[in-house]
């Protein structure tokens, strides 16, 4: 476990607290300005990588509807099927999610105290935080999505319908993207988005929430653990102070934001990857794509 004394980050001493938090806000504001004036020009290579993945897997994803239809024919109404959902417009939603992902990585890169961390710590924090940061970005950009329910046959149904084991495995492999994710998981994401929209979170509040998510001291193996703990506390404190200053009439607003954070942390990264990216890019490891986009590796 690293101590502050052993960490070489320039901000590790904890001095000049306001500048660190100001830089988080400033980086978010800079990203917003760039998005308005240079949306097509900024980071075209990152956009191209995702677009390449979209087109590369178009032939394999074309077979998904047939497999999905087959699954529906196998399903019965006995209640033994597991409720799952898929995107109603995967191409549109996945494209919107990829744009938010690029903006999210840009935000992270623009946070000076993040760049001061050792590269190993940066990698671990990005791997830990990309999914909740992405969902938070979806909320900020008000990216909504519609899903439709599908079903996945149970083992008993496969036996009763006489589908051979090998054939069922091939069918499952072809349709895994179409089978989607648990409806419960989808509802959790939608509940978080609606929570954010009901609270009407401001740009500054989103920036502080991103800081609280990015600097996650619960990640194992961090070298600058104490510094990251300090940044997490500062993000929460700055959020609290901002809420008390701007929303004096709403004594429960800070608690509502903390509840939203707890809802966000309960969302599985695997669910986010499978719902928003797998229908288009297939079984590609999203973390590898993420590292290539972030570090060009």
mmCIF file of N, CA and C in Angstrom, residues 115-190:
data_model
loop_
_atom_site.group_PDB
_atom_site.id
_atom_site.type_symbol
_atom_site.label_atom_id
_atom_site.label_comp_id
_atom_site.label_asym_id
_atom_site.label_seq_id
_atom_site.Cartn_x
_atom_site.Cartn_y
_atom_site.Cartn_z
ATOM 1 N N UNK A 115 -3.477 12.779 -14.676
ATOM 2 C CA UNK A 115 -2.253 12.595 -15.472
ATOM 3 C C UNK A 115 -1.013 12.503 -14.595
ATOM 4 N N UNK A 116 -1.078 13.054 -13.381
ATOM 5 C CA UNK A 116 0.070 12.998 -12.480
ATOM 6 C C UNK A 116 0.258 11.626 -11.838
ATOM 7 N N UNK A 117 -0.751 10.787 -11.916
ATOM 8 C CA UNK A 117 -0.670 9.456 -11.320
ATOM 9 C C UNK A 117 0.257 8.564 -12.142
ATOM 10 N N UNK A 118 0.854 7.553 -11.507
ATOM 11 C CA UNK A 118 1.634 6.568 -12.280
ATOM 12 C C UNK A 118 0.751 5.904 -13.332
ATOM 13 N N UNK A 119 1.351 5.497 -14.418
ATOM 14 C CA UNK A 119 0.567 4.919 -15.516
ATOM 15 C C UNK A 119 -0.191 3.672 -15.076
ATOM 16 N N UNK A 120 0.409 2.875 -14.207
ATOM 17 C CA UNK A 120 -0.284 1.677 -13.721
ATOM 18 C C UNK A 120 -1.578 2.055 -13.003
ATOM 19 N N UNK A 121 -1.518 3.096 -12.181
ATOM 20 C CA UNK A 121 -2.719 3.550 -11.488
ATOM 21 C C UNK A 121 -3.748 4.083 -12.479
ATOM 22 N N UNK A 122 -3.276 4.800 -13.490
ATOM 23 C CA UNK A 122 -4.193 5.308 -14.506
ATOM 24 C C UNK A 122 -4.934 4.160 -15.191
ATOM 25 N N UNK A 123 -4.190 3.133 -15.571
ATOM 26 C CA UNK A 123 -4.797 1.992 -16.256
ATOM 27 C C UNK A 123 -5.853 1.328 -15.382
ATOM 28 N N UNK A 124 -5.538 1.135 -14.110
ATOM 29 C CA UNK A 124 -6.478 0.470 -13.211
ATOM 30 C C UNK A 124 -7.725 1.313 -12.987
ATOM 31 N N UNK A 125 -7.550 2.616 -12.865
ATOM 32 C CA UNK A 125 -8.706 3.492 -12.649
ATOM 33 C C UNK A 125 -9.595 3.553 -13.892
ATOM 34 N N UNK A 126 -8.988 3.574 -15.077
ATOM 35 C CA UNK A 126 -9.781 3.594 -16.311
ATOM 36 C C UNK A 126 -10.544 2.294 -16.458
ATOM 37 N N UNK A 127 -9.870 1.171 -16.206
ATOM 38 C CA UNK A 127 -10.557 -0.127 -16.305
ATOM 39 C C UNK A 127 -11.704 -0.218 -15.303
ATOM 40 N N UNK A 128 -11.484 0.348 -14.124
ATOM 41 C CA UNK A 128 -12.514 0.291 -13.088
ATOM 42 C C UNK A 128 -13.659 1.251 -13.368
ATOM 43 N N UNK A 129 -13.352 2.398 -13.965
ATOM 44 C CA UNK A 129 -14.338 3.472 -14.032
ATOM 45 C C UNK A 129 -14.981 3.731 -15.366
ATOM 46 N N UNK A 130 -14.531 3.078 -16.446
ATOM 47 C CA UNK A 130 -15.045 3.439 -17.764
ATOM 48 C C UNK A 130 -16.551 3.229 -17.867
ATOM 49 N N UNK A 131 -17.061 2.133 -17.301
ATOM 50 C CA UNK A 131 -18.493 1.835 -17.443
ATOM 51 C C UNK A 131 -19.372 2.809 -16.664
ATOM 52 N N UNK A 132 -19.123 3.033 -15.356
ATOM 53 C CA UNK A 132 -19.948 4.021 -14.660
ATOM 54 C C UNK A 132 -19.789 5.426 -15.221
ATOM 55 N N UNK A 133 -18.574 5.775 -15.672
ATOM 56 C CA UNK A 133 -18.395 7.086 -16.293
ATOM 57 C C UNK A 133 -19.187 7.196 -17.590
ATOM 58 N N UNK A 134 -19.237 6.103 -18.347
ATOM 59 C CA UNK A 134 -20.012 6.105 -19.584
ATOM 60 C C UNK A 134 -21.497 6.289 -19.300
ATOM 61 N N UNK A 135 -22.025 5.552 -18.331
ATOM 62 C CA UNK A 135 -23.451 5.674 -18.002
ATOM 63 C C UNK A 135 -23.741 7.075 -17.474
ATOM 64 N N UNK A 136 -22.810 7.641 -16.692
ATOM 65 C CA UNK A 136 -22.969 9.011 -16.212
ATOM 66 C C UNK A 136 -22.981 9.978 -17.395
ATOM 67 N N UNK A 137 -22.137 9.705 -18.390
ATOM 68 C CA UNK A 137 -22.133 10.533 -19.594
ATOM 69 C C UNK A 137 -23.421 10.408 -20.394
ATOM 70 N N UNK A 138 -23.987 9.211 -20.435
ATOM 71 C CA UNK A 138 -25.272 9.029 -21.100
ATOM 72 C C UNK A 138 -26.348 9.872 -20.428
ATOM 73 N N UNK A 139 -26.289 9.919 -19.099
ATOM 74 C CA UNK A 139 -27.259 10.735 -18.367
ATOM 75 C C UNK A 139 -27.056 12.216 -18.675
ATOM 76 N N UNK A 140 -25.794 12.667 -18.677
ATOM 77 C CA UNK A 140 -25.519 14.078 -18.925
ATOM 78 C C UNK A 140 -25.942 14.496 -20.327
ATOM 79 N N UNK A 141 -25.725 13.633 -21.307
ATOM 80 C CA UNK A 141 -26.095 13.943 -22.690
ATOM 81 C C UNK A 141 -27.537 13.569 -22.997
ATOM 82 N N UNK A 142 -28.242 13.081 -21.986
ATOM 83 C CA UNK A 142 -29.646 12.682 -22.125
ATOM 84 C C UNK A 142 -29.847 11.708 -23.283
ATOM 85 N N UNK A 143 -28.999 10.695 -23.302
ATOM 86 C CA UNK A 143 -29.110 9.633 -24.299
ATOM 87 C C UNK A 143 -30.068 8.580 -23.761
ATOM 88 N N UNK A 144 -31.253 8.532 -24.323
ATOM 89 C CA UNK A 144 -32.232 7.534 -23.920
ATOM 90 C C UNK A 144 -32.196 6.383 -24.923
ATOM 91 N N UNK A 145 -32.736 5.257 -24.545
ATOM 92 C CA UNK A 145 -32.751 4.110 -25.451
ATOM 93 C C UNK A 145 -33.970 3.260 -25.147
ATOM 94 N N UNK A 146 -34.423 2.563 -26.186
ATOM 95 C CA UNK A 146 -35.566 1.666 -26.053
ATOM 96 C C UNK A 146 -35.092 0.233 -26.216
ATOM 97 N N UNK A 147 -35.697 -0.653 -25.470
ATOM 98 C CA UNK A 147 -35.362 -2.070 -25.567
ATOM 99 C C UNK A 147 -36.619 -2.873 -25.843
ATOM 100 N N UNK A 148 -36.406 -4.058 -26.341
ATOM 101 C CA UNK A 148 -37.509 -4.992 -26.533
ATOM 102 C C UNK A 148 -37.145 -6.285 -25.843
ATOM 103 N N UNK A 149 -38.138 -6.952 -25.313
ATOM 104 C CA UNK A 149 -37.865 -8.137 -24.512
ATOM 105 C C UNK A 149 -37.737 -9.369 -25.388
ATOM 106 N N UNK A 150 -36.793 -10.217 -25.053
ATOM 107 C CA UNK A 150 -36.606 -11.489 -25.724
ATOM 108 C C UNK A 150 -36.522 -12.561 -24.650
ATOM 109 N N UNK A 151 -36.310 -13.774 -25.053
ATOM 110 C CA UNK A 151 -36.273 -14.866 -24.088
ATOM 111 C C UNK A 151 -35.107 -15.782 -24.400
ATOM 112 N N UNK A 152 -34.637 -16.446 -23.380
ATOM 113 C CA UNK A 152 -33.573 -17.421 -23.545
ATOM 114 C C UNK A 152 -34.068 -18.748 -23.001
ATOM 115 N N UNK A 153 -34.039 -19.817 -23.801
ATOM 116 C CA UNK A 153 -34.585 -21.089 -23.336
ATOM 117 C C UNK A 153 -33.746 -21.684 -22.221
ATOM 118 N N UNK A 154 -34.420 -22.287 -21.286
ATOM 119 C CA UNK A 154 -33.732 -22.976 -20.202
ATOM 120 C C UNK A 154 -33.231 -24.320 -20.698
ATOM 121 N N UNK A 155 -32.398 -24.983 -19.886
ATOM 122 C CA UNK A 155 -31.893 -26.297 -20.249
ATOM 123 C C UNK A 155 -33.036 -27.292 -20.426
ATOM 124 N N UNK A 156 -34.053 -27.190 -19.564
ATOM 125 C CA UNK A 156 -35.198 -28.088 -19.665
ATOM 126 C C UNK A 156 -35.910 -27.919 -20.994
ATOM 127 N N UNK A 157 -36.068 -26.669 -21.427
ATOM 128 C CA UNK A 157 -36.739 -26.410 -22.700
ATOM 129 C C UNK A 157 -35.946 -26.982 -23.866
ATOM 130 N N UNK A 158 -34.612 -26.882 -23.782
ATOM 131 C CA UNK A 158 -33.793 -27.432 -24.856
ATOM 132 C C UNK A 158 -33.949 -28.947 -24.933
ATOM 133 N N UNK A 159 -34.052 -29.578 -23.778
ATOM 134 C CA UNK A 159 -34.243 -31.025 -23.756
ATOM 135 C C UNK A 159 -35.607 -31.393 -24.328
ATOM 136 N N UNK A 160 -36.651 -30.677 -23.873
ATOM 137 C CA UNK A 160 -38.006 -30.998 -24.296
ATOM 138 C C UNK A 160 -38.231 -30.733 -25.775
ATOM 139 N N UNK A 161 -37.557 -29.721 -26.321
ATOM 140 C CA UNK A 161 -37.730 -29.398 -27.745
ATOM 141 C C UNK A 161 -36.828 -30.237 -28.628
ATOM 142 N N UNK A 162 -35.971 -31.065 -28.007
ATOM 143 C CA UNK A 162 -35.160 -32.001 -28.769
ATOM 144 C C UNK A 162 -34.016 -31.380 -29.519
ATOM 145 N N UNK A 163 -33.538 -30.197 -29.091
ATOM 146 C CA UNK A 163 -32.394 -29.573 -29.756
ATOM 147 C C UNK A 163 -31.127 -30.247 -29.266
ATOM 148 N N UNK A 164 -30.317 -30.847 -30.156
ATOM 149 C CA UNK A 164 -29.082 -31.498 -29.731
ATOM 150 C C UNK A 164 -28.169 -30.518 -29.020
ATOM 151 N N UNK A 165 -27.364 -31.077 -28.111
ATOM 152 C CA UNK A 165 -26.477 -30.217 -27.323
ATOM 153 C C UNK A 165 -25.569 -29.386 -28.209
ATOM 154 N N UNK A 166 -24.944 -30.018 -29.212
ATOM 155 C CA UNK A 166 -24.015 -29.277 -30.063
ATOM 156 C C UNK A 166 -24.741 -28.198 -30.857
ATOM 157 N N UNK A 167 -25.928 -28.545 -31.356
ATOM 158 C CA UNK A 167 -26.703 -27.568 -32.120
ATOM 159 C C UNK A 167 -27.129 -26.408 -31.237
ATOM 160 N N UNK A 168 -27.520 -26.722 -29.991
ATOM 161 C CA UNK A 168 -27.941 -25.653 -29.094
ATOM 162 C C UNK A 168 -26.777 -24.757 -28.723
ATOM 163 N N UNK A 169 -25.568 -25.334 -28.622
ATOM 164 C CA UNK A 169 -24.399 -24.518 -28.318
ATOM 165 C C UNK A 169 -24.081 -23.575 -29.466
ATOM 166 N N UNK A 170 -24.189 -24.085 -30.701
ATOM 167 C CA UNK A 170 -23.949 -23.218 -31.869
ATOM 168 C C UNK A 170 -24.974 -22.109 -31.928
ATOM 169 N N UNK A 171 -26.235 -22.474 -31.685
ATOM 170 C CA UNK A 171 -27.305 -21.481 -31.701
ATOM 171 C C UNK A 171 -27.099 -20.436 -30.627
ATOM 172 N N UNK A 172 -26.698 -20.897 -29.436
ATOM 173 C CA UNK A 172 -26.460 -19.953 -28.340
ATOM 174 C C UNK A 172 -25.314 -19.026 -28.673
ATOM 175 N N UNK A 173 -24.260 -19.577 -29.320
ATOM 176 C CA UNK A 173 -23.122 -18.736 -29.676
ATOM 177 C C UNK A 173 -23.482 -17.697 -30.703
ATOM 178 N N UNK A 174 -24.335 -18.077 -31.673
ATOM 179 C CA UNK A 174 -24.727 -17.127 -32.705
ATOM 180 C C UNK A 174 -25.639 -16.036 -32.178
ATOM 181 N N UNK A 175 -26.431 -16.386 -31.171
ATOM 182 C CA UNK A 175 -27.476 -15.458 -30.744
ATOM 183 C C UNK A 175 -27.189 -14.777 -29.417
ATOM 184 N N UNK A 176 -25.977 -14.964 -28.895
ATOM 185 C CA UNK A 176 -25.718 -14.407 -27.568
ATOM 186 C C UNK A 176 -25.873 -12.898 -27.560
ATOM 187 N N UNK A 177 -25.422 -12.257 -28.671
ATOM 188 C CA UNK A 177 -25.613 -10.818 -28.739
ATOM 189 C C UNK A 177 -27.073 -10.445 -28.814
ATOM 190 N N UNK A 178 -27.850 -11.253 -29.590
ATOM 191 C CA UNK A 178 -29.262 -10.951 -29.732
ATOM 192 C C UNK A 178 -30.036 -11.254 -28.461
ATOM 193 N N UNK A 179 -29.517 -12.221 -27.650
ATOM 194 C CA UNK A 179 -30.227 -12.592 -26.423
ATOM 195 C C UNK A 179 -30.221 -11.461 -25.405
ATOM 196 N N UNK A 180 -29.276 -10.529 -25.552
ATOM 197 C CA UNK A 180 -29.280 -9.340 -24.712
ATOM 198 C C UNK A 180 -28.845 -9.591 -23.292
ATOM 199 N N UNK A 181 -29.327 -8.747 -22.400
ATOM 200 C CA UNK A 181 -28.965 -8.810 -20.987
ATOM 201 C C UNK A 181 -30.240 -8.889 -20.158
ATOM 202 N N UNK A 182 -30.058 -9.157 -18.899
ATOM 203 C CA UNK A 182 -31.195 -9.285 -18.001
ATOM 204 C C UNK A 182 -32.035 -8.009 -17.996
ATOM 205 N N UNK A 183 -33.345 -8.192 -18.030
ATOM 206 C CA UNK A 183 -34.255 -7.046 -17.957
ATOM 207 C C UNK A 183 -34.052 -6.287 -16.649
ATOM 208 N N UNK A 184 -33.719 -7.003 -15.601
ATOM 209 C CA UNK A 184 -33.462 -6.360 -14.308
ATOM 210 C C UNK A 184 -32.289 -5.393 -14.427
ATOM 211 N N UNK A 185 -31.224 -5.808 -15.124
ATOM 212 C CA UNK A 185 -30.053 -4.937 -15.307
ATOM 213 C C UNK A 185 -30.392 -3.722 -16.170
ATOM 214 N N UNK A 186 -31.206 -3.951 -17.207
ATOM 215 C CA UNK A 186 -31.621 -2.830 -18.053
ATOM 216 C C UNK A 186 -32.434 -1.831 -17.243
ATOM 217 N N UNK A 187 -33.329 -2.336 -16.429
ATOM 218 C CA UNK A 187 -34.162 -1.450 -15.601
ATOM 219 C C UNK A 187 -33.317 -0.670 -14.612
ATOM 220 N N UNK A 188 -32.225 -1.262 -14.127
ATOM 221 C CA UNK A 188 -31.344 -0.552 -13.201
ATOM 222 C C UNK A 188 -30.677 0.635 -13.893
ATOM 223 N N UNK A 189 -30.232 0.434 -15.152
ATOM 224 C CA UNK A 189 -29.624 1.535 -15.905
ATOM 225 C C UNK A 189 -30.652 2.624 -16.183
ATOM 226 N N UNK A 190 -31.838 2.219 -16.609
ATOM 227 C CA UNK A 190 -32.885 3.194 -16.889
ATOM 228 C C UNK A 190 -33.301 3.950 -15.625
#
